[in-house]
mmCIF file with all atom_site columns, C-alpha atoms in Angstrom:
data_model
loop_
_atom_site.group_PDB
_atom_site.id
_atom_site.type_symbol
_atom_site.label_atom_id
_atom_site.label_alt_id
_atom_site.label_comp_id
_atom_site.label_asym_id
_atom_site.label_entity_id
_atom_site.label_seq_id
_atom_site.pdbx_PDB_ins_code
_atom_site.Cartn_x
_atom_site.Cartn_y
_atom_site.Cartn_z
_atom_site.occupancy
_atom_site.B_iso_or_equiv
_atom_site.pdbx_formal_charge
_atom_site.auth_seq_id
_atom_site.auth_comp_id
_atom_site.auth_asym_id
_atom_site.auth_atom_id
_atom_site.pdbx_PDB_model_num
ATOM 1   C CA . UNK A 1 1   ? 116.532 -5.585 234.945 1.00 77.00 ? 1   UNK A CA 1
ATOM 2   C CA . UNK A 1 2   ? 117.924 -4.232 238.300 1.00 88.00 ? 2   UNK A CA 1
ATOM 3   C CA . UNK A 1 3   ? 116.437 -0.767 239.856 1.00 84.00 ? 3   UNK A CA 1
ATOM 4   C CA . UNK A 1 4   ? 119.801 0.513  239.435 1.00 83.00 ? 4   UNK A CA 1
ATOM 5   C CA . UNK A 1 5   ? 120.069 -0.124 235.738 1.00 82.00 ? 5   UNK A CA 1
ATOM 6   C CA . UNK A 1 6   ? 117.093 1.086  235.400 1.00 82.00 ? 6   UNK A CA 1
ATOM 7   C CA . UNK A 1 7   ? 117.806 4.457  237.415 1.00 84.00 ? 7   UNK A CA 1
ATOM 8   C CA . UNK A 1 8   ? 120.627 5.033  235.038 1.00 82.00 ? 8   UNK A CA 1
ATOM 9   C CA . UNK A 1 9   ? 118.713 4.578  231.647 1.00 84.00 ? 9   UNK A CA 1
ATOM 10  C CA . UNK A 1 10  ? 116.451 6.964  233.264 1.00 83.00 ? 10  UNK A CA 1
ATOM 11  C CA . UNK A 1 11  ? 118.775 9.144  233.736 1.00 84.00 ? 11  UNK A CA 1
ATOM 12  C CA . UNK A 1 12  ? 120.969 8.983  230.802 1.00 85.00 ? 12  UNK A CA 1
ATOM 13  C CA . UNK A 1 13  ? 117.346 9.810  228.627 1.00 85.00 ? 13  UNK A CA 1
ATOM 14  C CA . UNK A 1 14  ? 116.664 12.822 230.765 1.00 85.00 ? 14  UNK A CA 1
ATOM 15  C CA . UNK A 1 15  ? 120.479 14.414 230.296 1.00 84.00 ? 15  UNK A CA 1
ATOM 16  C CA . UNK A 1 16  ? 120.078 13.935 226.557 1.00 84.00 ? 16  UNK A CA 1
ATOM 17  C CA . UNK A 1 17  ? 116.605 15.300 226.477 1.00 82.00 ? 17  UNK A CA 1
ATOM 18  C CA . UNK A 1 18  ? 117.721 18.082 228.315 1.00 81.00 ? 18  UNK A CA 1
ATOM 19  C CA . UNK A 1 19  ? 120.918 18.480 226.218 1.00 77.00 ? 19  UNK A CA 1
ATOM 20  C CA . UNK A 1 20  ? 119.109 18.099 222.717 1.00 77.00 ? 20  UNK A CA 1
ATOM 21  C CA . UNK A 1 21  ? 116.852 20.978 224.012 1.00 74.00 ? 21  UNK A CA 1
ATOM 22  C CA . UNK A 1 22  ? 119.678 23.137 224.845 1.00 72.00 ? 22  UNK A CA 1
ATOM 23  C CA . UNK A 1 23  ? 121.302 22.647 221.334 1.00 70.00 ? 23  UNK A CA 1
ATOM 24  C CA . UNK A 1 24  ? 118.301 23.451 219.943 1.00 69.00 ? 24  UNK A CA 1
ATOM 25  C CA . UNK A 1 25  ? 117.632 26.929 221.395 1.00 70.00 ? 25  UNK A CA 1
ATOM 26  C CA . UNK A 1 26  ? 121.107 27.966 222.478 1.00 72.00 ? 26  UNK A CA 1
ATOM 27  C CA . UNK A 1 27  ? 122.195 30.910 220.298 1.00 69.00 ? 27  UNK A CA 1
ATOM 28  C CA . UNK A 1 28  ? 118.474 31.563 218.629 1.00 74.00 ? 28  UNK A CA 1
ATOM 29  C CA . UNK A 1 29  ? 116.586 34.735 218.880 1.00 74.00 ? 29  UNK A CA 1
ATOM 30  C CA . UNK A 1 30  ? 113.716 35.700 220.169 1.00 73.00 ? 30  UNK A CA 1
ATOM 31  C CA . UNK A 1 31  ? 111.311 38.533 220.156 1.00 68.00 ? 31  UNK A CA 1
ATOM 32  C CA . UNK A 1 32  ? 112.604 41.114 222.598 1.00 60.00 ? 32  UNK A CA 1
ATOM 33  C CA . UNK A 1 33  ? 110.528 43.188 224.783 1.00 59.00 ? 33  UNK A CA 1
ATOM 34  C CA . UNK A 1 34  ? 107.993 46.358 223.788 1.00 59.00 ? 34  UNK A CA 1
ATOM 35  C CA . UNK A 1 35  ? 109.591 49.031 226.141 1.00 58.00 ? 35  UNK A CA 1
ATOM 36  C CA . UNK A 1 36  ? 107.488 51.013 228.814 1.00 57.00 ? 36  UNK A CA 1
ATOM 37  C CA . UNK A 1 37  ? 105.754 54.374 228.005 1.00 58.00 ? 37  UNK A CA 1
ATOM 38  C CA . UNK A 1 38  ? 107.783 55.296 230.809 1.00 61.00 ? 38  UNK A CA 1
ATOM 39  C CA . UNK A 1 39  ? 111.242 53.450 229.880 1.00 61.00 ? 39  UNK A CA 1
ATOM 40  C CA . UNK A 1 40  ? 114.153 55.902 229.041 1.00 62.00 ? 40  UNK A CA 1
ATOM 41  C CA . UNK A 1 41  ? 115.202 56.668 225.356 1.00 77.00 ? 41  UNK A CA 1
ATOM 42  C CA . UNK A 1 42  ? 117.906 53.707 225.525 1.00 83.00 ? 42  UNK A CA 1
ATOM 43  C CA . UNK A 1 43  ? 118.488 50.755 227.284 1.00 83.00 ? 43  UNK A CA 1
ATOM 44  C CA . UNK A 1 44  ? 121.866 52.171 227.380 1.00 86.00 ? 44  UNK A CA 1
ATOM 45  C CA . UNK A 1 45  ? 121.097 55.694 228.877 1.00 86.00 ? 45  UNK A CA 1
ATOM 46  C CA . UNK A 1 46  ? 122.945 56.718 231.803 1.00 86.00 ? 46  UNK A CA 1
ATOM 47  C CA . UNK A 1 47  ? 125.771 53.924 231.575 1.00 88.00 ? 47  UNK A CA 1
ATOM 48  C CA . UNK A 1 48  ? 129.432 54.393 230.066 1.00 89.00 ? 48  UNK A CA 1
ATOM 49  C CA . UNK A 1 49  ? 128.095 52.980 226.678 1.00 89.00 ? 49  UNK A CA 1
ATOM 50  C CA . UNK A 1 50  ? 125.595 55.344 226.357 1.00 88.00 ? 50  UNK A CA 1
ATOM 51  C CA . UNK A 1 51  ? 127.325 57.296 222.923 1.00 90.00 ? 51  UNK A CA 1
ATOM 52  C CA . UNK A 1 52  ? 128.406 53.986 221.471 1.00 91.00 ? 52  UNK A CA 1
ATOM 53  C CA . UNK A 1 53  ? 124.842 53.441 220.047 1.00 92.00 ? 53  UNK A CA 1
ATOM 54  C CA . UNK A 1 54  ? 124.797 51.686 216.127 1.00 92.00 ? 54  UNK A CA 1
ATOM 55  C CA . UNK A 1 55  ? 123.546 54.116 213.322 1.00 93.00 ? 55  UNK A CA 1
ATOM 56  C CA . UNK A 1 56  ? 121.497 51.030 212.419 1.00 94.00 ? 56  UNK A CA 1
ATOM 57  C CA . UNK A 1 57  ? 121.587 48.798 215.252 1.00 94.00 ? 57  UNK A CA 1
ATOM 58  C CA . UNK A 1 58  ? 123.896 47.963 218.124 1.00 95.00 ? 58  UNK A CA 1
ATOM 59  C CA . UNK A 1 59  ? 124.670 44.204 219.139 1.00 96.00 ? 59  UNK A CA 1
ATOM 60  C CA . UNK A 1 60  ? 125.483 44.325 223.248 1.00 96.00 ? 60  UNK A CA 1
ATOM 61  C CA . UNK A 1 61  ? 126.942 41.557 224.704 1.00 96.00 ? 61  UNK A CA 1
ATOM 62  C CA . UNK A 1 62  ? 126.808 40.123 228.079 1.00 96.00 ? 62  UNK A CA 1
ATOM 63  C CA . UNK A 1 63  ? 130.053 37.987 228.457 1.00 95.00 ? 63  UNK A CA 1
ATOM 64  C CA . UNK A 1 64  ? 132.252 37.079 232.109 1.00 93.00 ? 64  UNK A CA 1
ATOM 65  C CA . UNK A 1 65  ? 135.703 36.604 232.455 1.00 89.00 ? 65  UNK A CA 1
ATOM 66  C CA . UNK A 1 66  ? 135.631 32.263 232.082 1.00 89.00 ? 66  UNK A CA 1
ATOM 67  C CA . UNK A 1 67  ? 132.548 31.722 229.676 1.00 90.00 ? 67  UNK A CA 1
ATOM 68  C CA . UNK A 1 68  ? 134.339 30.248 226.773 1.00 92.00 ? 68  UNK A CA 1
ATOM 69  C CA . UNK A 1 69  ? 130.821 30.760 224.468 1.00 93.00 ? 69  UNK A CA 1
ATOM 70  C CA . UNK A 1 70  ? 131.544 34.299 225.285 1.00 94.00 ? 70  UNK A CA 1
ATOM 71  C CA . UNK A 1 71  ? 134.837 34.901 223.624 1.00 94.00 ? 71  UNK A CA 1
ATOM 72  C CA . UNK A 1 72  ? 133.004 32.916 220.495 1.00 94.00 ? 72  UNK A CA 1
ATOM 73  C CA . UNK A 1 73  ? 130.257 35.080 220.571 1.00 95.00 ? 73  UNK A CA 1
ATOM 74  C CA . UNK A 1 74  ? 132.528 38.531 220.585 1.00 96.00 ? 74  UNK A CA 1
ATOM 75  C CA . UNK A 1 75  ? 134.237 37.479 217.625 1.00 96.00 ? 75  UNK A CA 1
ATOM 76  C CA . UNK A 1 76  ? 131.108 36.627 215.927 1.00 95.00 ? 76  UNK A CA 1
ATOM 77  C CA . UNK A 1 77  ? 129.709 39.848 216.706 1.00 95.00 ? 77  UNK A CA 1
ATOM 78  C CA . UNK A 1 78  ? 132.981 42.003 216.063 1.00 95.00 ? 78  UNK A CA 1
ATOM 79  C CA . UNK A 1 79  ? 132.982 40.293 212.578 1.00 96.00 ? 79  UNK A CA 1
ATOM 80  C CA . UNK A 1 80  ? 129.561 41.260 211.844 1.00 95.00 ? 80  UNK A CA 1
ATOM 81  C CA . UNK A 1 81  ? 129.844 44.740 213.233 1.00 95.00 ? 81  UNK A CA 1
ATOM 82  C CA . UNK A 1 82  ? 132.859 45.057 210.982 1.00 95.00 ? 82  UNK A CA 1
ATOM 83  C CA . UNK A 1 83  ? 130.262 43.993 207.352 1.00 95.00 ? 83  UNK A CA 1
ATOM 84  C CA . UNK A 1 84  ? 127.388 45.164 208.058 1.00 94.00 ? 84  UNK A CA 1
ATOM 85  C CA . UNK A 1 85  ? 127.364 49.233 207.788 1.00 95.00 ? 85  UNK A CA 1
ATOM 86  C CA . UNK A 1 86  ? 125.866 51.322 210.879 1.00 94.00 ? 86  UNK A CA 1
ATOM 87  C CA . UNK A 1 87  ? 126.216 47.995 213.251 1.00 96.00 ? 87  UNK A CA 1
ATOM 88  C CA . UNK A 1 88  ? 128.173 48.369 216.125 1.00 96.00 ? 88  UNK A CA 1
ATOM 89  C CA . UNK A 1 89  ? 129.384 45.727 218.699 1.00 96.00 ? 89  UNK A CA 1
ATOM 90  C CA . UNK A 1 90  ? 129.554 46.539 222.546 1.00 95.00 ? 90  UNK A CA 1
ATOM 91  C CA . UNK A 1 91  ? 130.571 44.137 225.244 1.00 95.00 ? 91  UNK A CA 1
ATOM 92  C CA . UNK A 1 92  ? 129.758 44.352 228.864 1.00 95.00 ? 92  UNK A CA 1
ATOM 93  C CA . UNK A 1 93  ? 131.091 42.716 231.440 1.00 95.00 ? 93  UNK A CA 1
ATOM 94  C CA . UNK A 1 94  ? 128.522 41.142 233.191 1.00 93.00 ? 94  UNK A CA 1
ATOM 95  C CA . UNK A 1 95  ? 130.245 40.251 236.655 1.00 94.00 ? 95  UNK A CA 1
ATOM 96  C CA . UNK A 1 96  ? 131.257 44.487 236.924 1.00 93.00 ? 96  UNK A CA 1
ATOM 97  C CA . UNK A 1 97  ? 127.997 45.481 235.802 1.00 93.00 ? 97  UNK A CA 1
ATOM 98  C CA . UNK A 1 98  ? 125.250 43.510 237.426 1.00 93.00 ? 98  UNK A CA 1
ATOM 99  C CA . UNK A 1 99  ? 122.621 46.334 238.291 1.00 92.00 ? 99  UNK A CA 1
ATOM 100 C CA . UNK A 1 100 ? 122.610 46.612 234.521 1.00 92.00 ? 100 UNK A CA 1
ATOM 101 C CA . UNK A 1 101 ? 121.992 42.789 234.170 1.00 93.00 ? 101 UNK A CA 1
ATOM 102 C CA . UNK A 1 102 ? 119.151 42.932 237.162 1.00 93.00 ? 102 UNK A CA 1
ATOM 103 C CA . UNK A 1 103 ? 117.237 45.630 235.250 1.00 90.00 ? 103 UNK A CA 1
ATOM 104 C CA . UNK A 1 104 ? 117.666 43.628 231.481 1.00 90.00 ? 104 UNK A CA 1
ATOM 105 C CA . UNK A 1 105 ? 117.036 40.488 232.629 1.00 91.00 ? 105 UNK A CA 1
ATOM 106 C CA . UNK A 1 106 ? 119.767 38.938 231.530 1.00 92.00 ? 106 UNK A CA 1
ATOM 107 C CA . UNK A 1 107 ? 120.358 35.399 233.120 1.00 91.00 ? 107 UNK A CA 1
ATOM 108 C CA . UNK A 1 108 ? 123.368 33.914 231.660 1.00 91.00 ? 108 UNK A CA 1
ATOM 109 C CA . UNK A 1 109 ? 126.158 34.668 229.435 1.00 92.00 ? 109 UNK A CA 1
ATOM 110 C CA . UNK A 1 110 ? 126.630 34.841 226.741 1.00 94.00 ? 110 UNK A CA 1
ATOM 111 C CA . UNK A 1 111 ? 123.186 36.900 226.285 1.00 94.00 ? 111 UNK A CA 1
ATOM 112 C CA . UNK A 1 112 ? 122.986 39.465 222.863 1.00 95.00 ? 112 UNK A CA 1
ATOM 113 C CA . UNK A 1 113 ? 120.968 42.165 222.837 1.00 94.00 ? 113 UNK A CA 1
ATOM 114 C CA . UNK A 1 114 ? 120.214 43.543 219.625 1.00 93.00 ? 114 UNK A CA 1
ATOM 115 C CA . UNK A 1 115 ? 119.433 47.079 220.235 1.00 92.00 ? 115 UNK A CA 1
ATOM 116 C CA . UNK A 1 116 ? 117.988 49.288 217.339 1.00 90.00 ? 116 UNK A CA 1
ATOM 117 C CA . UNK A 1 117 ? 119.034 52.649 216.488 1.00 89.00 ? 117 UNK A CA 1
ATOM 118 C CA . UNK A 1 118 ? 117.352 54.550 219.406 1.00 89.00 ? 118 UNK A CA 1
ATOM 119 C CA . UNK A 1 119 ? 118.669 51.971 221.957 1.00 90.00 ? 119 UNK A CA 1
ATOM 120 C CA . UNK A 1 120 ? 115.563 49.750 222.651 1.00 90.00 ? 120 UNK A CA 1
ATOM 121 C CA . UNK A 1 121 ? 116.081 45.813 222.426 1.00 90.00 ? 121 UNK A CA 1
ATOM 122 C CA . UNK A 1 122 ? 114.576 44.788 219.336 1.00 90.00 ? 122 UNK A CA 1
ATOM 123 C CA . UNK A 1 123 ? 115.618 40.656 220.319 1.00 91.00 ? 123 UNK A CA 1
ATOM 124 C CA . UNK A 1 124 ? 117.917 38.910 222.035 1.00 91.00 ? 124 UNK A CA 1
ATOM 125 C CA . UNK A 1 125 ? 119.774 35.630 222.246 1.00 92.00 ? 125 UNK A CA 1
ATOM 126 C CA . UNK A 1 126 ? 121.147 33.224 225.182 1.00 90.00 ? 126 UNK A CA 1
ATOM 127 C CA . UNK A 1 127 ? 123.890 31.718 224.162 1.00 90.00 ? 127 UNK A CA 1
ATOM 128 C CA . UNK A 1 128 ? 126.525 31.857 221.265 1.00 92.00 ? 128 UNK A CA 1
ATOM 129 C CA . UNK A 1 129 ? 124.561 32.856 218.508 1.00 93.00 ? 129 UNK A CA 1
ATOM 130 C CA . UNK A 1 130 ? 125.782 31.643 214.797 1.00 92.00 ? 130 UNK A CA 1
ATOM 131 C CA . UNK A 1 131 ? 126.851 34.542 212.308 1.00 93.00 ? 131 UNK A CA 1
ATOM 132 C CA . UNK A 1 132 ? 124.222 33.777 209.989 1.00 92.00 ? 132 UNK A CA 1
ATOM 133 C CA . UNK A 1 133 ? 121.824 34.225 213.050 1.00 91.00 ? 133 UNK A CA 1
ATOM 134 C CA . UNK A 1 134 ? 122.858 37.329 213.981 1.00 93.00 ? 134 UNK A CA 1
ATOM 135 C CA . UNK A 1 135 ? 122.770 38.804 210.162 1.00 93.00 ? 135 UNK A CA 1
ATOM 136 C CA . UNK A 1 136 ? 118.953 37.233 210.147 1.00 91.00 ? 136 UNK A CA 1
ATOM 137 C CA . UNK A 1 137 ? 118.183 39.207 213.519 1.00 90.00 ? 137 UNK A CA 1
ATOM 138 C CA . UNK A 1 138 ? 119.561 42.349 212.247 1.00 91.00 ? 138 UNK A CA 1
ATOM 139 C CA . UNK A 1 139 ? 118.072 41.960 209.151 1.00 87.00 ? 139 UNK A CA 1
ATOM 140 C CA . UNK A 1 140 ? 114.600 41.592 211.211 1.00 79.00 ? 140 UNK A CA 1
ATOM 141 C CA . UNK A 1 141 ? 115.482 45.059 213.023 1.00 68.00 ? 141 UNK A CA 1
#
């Protein structure tokens, strides 16, 4: 075997290592963060979204303008904000809003937030989460 055929398998096992890994944990949940005895009543406090806070929970997107996953993931979200009672879907624009995505961490869009009732992230998902995933998430909150 040449070096350079041997480059390539290399490479073409690392790329689908790397790809299987990303199918695997795109769009899952994960246990969000306990908030600060100092951190404000909601995540959302102080920003234009600030009254559009769930009854039950509120699902808050991170999406920009040319993330196709992102127009995915708001109509998976707006469908289940619109069956599940006291669940309310908010989008931000991530690109307009990025002192709000310095202080929440949020590294790439899509990210969901699932935000309980009082506004504190309860988990949150990078990537284009699957409806079923976000029903199990809010059924966790």
């Amino acid at each position: 075997m040449t070096p350079g055929l041997i480059i390539l398998l290399v490479v073409v096992v690392l790329v689908l290592a790397l790809g299987g890994w990303r199918l695997s944990t795109d769009g899952r949940f994960r246990a969000g963060r306990t908030p600060p005895a100092d951190a404000p009543p909601s995540l959302l406090a102080g920003t234009p979204w600030q009254d559009q806070l769930g009854e039950r929970a509120t699902l808050l997107q991170f999406s920009s303008a040319f993330c196709a996953p992102c127009r995915a993931t708001r109509r998976t979200l707006g469908e289940v904000a619109a069956i599940v009672p006291g669940v309310v879907h908010v989008e931000v624009d991530a690109e307009l809003h990025l002192d709000l995505v310095r202080q929440l961490k949020v590294m790439r869009t899509p990210t969901t937030l699932v935000l309980d009732a009082a506004g504190h992230e309860v988990t949150r998902a990078a990537g284009a989460p699957s409806k079923d995933q976000v029903i199990a998430a809010l059924a966790q909150s």
